[in-house]
Coordinates of C-alpha atoms in Angstrom, one line a residue:
X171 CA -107.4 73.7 6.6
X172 CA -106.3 70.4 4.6
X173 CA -105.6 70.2 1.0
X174 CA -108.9 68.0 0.6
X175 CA -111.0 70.4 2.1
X176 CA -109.6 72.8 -1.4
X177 CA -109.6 70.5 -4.2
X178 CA -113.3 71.9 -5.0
X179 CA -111.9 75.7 -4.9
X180 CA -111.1 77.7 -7.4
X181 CA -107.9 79.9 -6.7
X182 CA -110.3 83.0 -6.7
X183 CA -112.6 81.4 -3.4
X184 CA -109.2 79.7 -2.4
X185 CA -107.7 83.4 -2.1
X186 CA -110.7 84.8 -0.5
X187 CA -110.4 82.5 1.8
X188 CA -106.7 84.2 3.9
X189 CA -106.8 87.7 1.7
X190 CA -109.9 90.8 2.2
X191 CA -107.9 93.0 0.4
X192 CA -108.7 92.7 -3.5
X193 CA -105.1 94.3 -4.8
X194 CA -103.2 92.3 -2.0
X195 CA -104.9 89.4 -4.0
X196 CA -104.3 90.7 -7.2
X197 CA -100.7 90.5 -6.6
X198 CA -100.4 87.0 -4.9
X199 CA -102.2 86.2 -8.2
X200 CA -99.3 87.6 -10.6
X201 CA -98.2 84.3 -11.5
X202 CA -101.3 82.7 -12.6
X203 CA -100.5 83.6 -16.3
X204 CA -98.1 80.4 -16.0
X205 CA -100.9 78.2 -15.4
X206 CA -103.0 79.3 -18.3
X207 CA -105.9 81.6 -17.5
X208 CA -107.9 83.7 -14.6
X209 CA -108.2 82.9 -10.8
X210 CA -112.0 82.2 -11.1
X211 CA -110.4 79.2 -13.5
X212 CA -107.8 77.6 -12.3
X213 CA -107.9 75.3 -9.7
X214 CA -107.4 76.6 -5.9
X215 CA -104.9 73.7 -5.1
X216 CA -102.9 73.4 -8.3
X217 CA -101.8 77.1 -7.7
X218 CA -100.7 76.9 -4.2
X219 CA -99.0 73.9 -5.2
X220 CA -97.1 76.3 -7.5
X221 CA -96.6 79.3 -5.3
X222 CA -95.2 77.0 -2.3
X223 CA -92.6 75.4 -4.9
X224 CA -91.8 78.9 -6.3
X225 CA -91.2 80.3 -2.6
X226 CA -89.9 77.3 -0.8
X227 CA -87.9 75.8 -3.2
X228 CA -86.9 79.0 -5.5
X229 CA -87.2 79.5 -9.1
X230 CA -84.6 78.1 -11.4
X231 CA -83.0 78.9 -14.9
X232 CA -81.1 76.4 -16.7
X233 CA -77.8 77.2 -18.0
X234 CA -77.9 76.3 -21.8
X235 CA -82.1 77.4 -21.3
X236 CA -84.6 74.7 -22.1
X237 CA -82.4 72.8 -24.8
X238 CA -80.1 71.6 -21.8
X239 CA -83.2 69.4 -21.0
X240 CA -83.0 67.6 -24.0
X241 CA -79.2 67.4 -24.3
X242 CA -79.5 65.6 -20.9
X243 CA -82.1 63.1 -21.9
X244 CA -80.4 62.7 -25.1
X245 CA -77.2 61.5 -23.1
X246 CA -79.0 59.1 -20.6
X247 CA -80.9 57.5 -23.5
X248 CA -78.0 56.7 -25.8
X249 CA -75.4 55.8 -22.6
X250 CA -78.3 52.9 -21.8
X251 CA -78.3 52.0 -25.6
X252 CA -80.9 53.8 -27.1
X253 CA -81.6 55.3 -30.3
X254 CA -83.0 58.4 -31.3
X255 CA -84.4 59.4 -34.8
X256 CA -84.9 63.0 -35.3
X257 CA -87.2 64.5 -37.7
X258 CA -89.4 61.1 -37.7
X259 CA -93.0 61.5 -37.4
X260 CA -94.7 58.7 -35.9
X261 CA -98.1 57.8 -37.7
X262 CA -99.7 54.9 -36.0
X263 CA -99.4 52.9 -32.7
X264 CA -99.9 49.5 -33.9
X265 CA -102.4 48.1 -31.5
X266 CA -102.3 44.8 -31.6
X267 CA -105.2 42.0 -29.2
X268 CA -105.9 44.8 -27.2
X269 CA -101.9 45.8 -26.3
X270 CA -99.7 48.5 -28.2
X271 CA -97.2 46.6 -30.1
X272 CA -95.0 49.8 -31.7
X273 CA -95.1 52.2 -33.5
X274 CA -95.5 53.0 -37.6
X275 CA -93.6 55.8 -38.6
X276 CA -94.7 58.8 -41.8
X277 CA -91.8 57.0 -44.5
X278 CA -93.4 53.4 -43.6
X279 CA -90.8 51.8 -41.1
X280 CA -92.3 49.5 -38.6
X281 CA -90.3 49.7 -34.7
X282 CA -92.1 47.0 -32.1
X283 CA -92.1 46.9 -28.8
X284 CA -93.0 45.8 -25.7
X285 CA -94.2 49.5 -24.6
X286 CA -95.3 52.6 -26.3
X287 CA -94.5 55.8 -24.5
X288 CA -95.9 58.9 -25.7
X289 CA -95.4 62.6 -25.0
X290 CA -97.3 63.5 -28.0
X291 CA -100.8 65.4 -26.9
X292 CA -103.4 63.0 -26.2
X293 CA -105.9 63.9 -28.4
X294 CA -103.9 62.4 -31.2
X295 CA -102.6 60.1 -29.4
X296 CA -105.5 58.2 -29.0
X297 CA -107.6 59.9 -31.5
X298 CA -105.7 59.7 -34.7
X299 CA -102.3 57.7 -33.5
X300 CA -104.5 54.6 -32.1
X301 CA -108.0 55.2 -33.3
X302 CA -111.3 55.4 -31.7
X303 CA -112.0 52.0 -32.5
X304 CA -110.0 50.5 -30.1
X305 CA -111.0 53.1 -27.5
X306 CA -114.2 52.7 -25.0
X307 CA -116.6 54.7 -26.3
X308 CA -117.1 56.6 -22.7
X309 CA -113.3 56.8 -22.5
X310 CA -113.3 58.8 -26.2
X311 CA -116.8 60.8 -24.8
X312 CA -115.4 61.9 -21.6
X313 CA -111.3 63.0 -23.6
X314 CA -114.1 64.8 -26.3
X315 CA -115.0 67.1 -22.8
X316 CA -112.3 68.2 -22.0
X317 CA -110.8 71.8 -21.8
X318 CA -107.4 72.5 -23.7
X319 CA -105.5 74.6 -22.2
X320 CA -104.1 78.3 -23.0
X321 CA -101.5 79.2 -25.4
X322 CA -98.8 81.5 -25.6
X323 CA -97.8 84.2 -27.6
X324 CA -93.6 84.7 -27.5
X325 CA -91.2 87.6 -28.9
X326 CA -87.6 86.3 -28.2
X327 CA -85.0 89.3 -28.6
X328 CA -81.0 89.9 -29.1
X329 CA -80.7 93.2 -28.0
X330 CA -77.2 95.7 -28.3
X331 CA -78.4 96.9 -24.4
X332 CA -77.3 95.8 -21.6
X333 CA -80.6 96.2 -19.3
X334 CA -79.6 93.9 -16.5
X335 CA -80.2 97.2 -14.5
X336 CA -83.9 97.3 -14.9
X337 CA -84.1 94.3 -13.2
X338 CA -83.4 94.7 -9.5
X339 CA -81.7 92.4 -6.9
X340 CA -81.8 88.4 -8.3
X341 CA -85.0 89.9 -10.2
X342 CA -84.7 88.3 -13.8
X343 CA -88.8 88.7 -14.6
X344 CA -91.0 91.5 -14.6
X345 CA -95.0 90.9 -14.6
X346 CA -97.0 94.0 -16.1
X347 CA -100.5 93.7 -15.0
X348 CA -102.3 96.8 -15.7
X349 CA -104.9 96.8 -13.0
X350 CA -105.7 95.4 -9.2
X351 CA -108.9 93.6 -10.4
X352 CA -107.5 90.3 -11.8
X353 CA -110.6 89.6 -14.2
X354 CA -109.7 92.8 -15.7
X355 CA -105.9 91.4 -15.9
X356 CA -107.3 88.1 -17.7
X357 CA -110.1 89.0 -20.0
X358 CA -107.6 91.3 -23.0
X359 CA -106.0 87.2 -22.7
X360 CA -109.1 85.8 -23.6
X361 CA -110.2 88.5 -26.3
X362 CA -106.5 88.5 -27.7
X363 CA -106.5 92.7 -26.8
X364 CA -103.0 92.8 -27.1
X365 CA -103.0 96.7 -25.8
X366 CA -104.2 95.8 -22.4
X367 CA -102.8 92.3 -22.0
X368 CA -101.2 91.2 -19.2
X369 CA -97.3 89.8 -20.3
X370 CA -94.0 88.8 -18.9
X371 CA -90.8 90.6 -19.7
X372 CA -87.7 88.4 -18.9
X373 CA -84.2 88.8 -19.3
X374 CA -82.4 85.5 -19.3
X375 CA -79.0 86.9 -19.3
X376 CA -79.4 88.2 -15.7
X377 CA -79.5 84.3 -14.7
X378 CA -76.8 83.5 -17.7
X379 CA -74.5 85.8 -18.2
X380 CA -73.2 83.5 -20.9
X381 CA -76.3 83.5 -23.3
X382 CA -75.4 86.4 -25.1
X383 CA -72.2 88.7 -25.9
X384 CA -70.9 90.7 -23.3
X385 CA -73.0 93.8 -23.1
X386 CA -75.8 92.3 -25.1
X387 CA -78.9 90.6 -23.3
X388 CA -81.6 87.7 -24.5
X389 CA -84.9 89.3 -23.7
X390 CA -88.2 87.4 -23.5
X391 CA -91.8 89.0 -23.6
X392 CA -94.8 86.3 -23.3
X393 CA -98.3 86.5 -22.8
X394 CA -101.0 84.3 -23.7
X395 CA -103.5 84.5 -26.6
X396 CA -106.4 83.0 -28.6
X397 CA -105.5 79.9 -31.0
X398 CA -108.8 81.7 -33.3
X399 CA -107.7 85.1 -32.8
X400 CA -108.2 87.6 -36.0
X401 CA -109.7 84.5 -38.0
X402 CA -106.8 81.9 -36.8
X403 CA -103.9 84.8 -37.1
X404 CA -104.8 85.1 -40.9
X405 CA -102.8 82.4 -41.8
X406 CA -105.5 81.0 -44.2
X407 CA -104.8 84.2 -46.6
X408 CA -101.1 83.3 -46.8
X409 CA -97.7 83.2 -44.9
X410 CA -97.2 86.3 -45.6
X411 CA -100.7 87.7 -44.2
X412 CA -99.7 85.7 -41.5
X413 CA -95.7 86.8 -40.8
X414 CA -97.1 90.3 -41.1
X415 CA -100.0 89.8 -38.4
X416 CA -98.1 88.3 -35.9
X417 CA -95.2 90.7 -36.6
X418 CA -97.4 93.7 -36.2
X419 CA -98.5 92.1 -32.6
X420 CA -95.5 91.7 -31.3
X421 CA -94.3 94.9 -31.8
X422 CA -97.7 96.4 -30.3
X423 CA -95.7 94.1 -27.2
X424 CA -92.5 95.5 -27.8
X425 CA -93.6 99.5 -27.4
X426 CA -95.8 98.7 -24.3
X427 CA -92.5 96.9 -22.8
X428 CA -90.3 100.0 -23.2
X429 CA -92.4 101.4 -20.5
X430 CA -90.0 99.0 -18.5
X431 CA -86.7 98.8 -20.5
X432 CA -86.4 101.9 -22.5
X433 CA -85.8 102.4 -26.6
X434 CA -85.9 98.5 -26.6
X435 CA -86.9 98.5 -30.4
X436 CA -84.1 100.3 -31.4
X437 CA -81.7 97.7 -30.2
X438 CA -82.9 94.5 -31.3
X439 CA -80.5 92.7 -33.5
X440 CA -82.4 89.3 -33.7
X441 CA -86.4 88.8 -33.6
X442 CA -88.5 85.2 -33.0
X443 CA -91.8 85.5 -32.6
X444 CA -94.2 82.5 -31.8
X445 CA -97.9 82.7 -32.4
X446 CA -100.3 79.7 -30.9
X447 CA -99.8 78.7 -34.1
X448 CA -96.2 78.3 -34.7
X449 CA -96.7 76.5 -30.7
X450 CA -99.1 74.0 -32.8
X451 CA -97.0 73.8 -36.1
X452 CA -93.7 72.9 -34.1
X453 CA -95.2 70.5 -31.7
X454 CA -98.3 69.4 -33.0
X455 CA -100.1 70.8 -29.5
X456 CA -103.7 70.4 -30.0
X457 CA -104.6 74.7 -30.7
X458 CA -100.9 75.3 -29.6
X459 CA -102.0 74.6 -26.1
X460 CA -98.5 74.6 -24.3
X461 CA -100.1 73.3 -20.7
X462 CA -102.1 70.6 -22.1
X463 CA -105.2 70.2 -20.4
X464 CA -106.4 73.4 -18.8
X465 CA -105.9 73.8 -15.2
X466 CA -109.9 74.0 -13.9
X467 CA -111.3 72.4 -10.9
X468 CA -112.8 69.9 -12.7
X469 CA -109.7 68.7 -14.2
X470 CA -107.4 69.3 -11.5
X471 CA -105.5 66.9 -9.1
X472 CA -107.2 63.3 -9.4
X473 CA -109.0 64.5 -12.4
X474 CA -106.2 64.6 -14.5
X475 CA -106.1 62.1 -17.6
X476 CA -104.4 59.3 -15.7
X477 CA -101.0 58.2 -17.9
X478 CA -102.6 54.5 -18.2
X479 CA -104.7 54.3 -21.3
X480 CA -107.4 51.4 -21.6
X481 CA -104.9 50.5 -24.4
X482 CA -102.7 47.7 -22.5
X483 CA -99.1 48.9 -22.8
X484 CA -99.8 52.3 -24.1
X485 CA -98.6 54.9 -21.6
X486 CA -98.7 59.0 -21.8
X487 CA -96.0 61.2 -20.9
X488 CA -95.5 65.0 -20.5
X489 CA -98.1 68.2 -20.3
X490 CA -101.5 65.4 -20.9

């Protein structure tokens, strides 16, 4: 078997391909969640791409979490002379005979330059940033086509427990999936059923011990859910409607994971939680997608939005 002969598979038919029995399936599909929806969705090849990296190559926390990224880019950019201006909304790529030119920023600055690079999602990108007028009108038909991908629903917790015990061995992640038939595991995802959803409980201080006070633990529960869900998390009738929605979810999450880590809402000393919607407001993710384009078939491997733009000079970066 060759990867070409998969590419047209979805991970479901890709499965059934090696594995007859449906719960030994259901289990090689526990990690699916972290590409953004069901096994009769997401591309065949993109997923064993993901589960030979995770089993060949292990699974990796980074010390200082996901802000060490940054920190590191931050130092590479400014020891090779560049500048970086925080809290600086970019506006406009100024398109100029055909070729991006730089960049117009929200207070009016102008920056040019030879290349524009952007991790922004591509829908405003090209969309709003450049402008359909500059775009090919099949180019602007076919990005009008296709799929966003899933978003996430997070409860980060300080907890006064130490529950490192709960998680066996080098085991930092527990995946709850409440049944054996993985369409069963996906739909409450889709329907925003936050009772029978399917979530993630990790403990990042069994990786770092040094994230959190000794005898105290960072805990992590994620699932995902609807951008739309309970007419767009009631955030239309007011930030308090909406604090008190996504509140009241998460703690629906919080008493489903003391099946796993007992009392855990009695010792939580500091509560985030992020909606699809705070994903959007704090990134400006198209729907608070936080995988960018959805992972099908159809836009899997060489169907992925290509980082060259028919904009000369304009290049795409990141999740797009």
């Amino acid at each position: 078997i060759t990867v070409m002969s998969c590419v047209k598979l979805t991970m479901a038919e890709f499965l059934d391909r090696f594995f007859a029995d449906e719960a030994l399936r259901t289990v090689m599909a526990s990690y699916t969640g972290m590409l953004g929806d069901g096994p009769d969705n997401i591309a065949g090849v993109i997923f064993a791409g993901m589960w030979a990296a995770y089993h060949n190559n292990g699974c990796y926390y980074l010390e200082g979490g996901s802000q060490s990224i940054s920190s590191a880019l931050e130092e590479v950019i400014r020891k090779n002379g560049g500048e970086i201006l925080l809290s600086t909304r970019v506006t406009k790529i100024l398109i100029e005979e055909g070729r991006a030119a730089g960049v117009r920023t929200r207070d009016g600055k102008t920056f040019r330059s030879r290349y524009v690079v952007s991790n922004a999602n591509a829908l405003d990108t090209l969309f709003k940033l450049v402008g359909r007028e500059y775009l090919p009108r099949e180019y602007s038909e076919d990005l009008e086509k296709m799929e966003v991908g899933a978003a996430a629903f997070t409860v980060y917790m300080g907890v006064d427990k130490d529950y490192r015990e709960y998680f066996p061995g080098q085991t930092h992640t527990l995946i709850v999936m409440p049944s054996f038939d993985t369409e069963e595991n996906f739909r409450p995802m889709r329907e925003g059923d936050i009772s029978r959803v399917m979530f993630g409980i990790a403990n990042y201080t069994k990786t770092d011990p040094n994230n959190a006070p000794e005898g105290k633990n960072v805990i992590c529960l994620v699932t995902l859910m609807p951008y739309d869900l309970s007419n767009g998390w009631r955030e239309k009738e007011g930030p308090d409607k909406y604090a008190e929605f996504k509140n009241d979810v998460a703690m629906k999450l919080i008493r489903r994971a003391e099946e796993y880590l007992p009392g855990l809402s009695s010792h939580i000393e500091e509560l985030e939680v992020g909606s699809p919607r705070t994903n959007e407001h704090y990134t400006s993710n198209t729907k608070g997608s936080i995988y960018g384009w959805a992972h099908t078939v159809e836009q899997g491997m060489q169907n992925r939005l290509p980082q060259e733009t028919p904009i000369e000079n304009l290049l795409l970066a990141g999740a797009w």
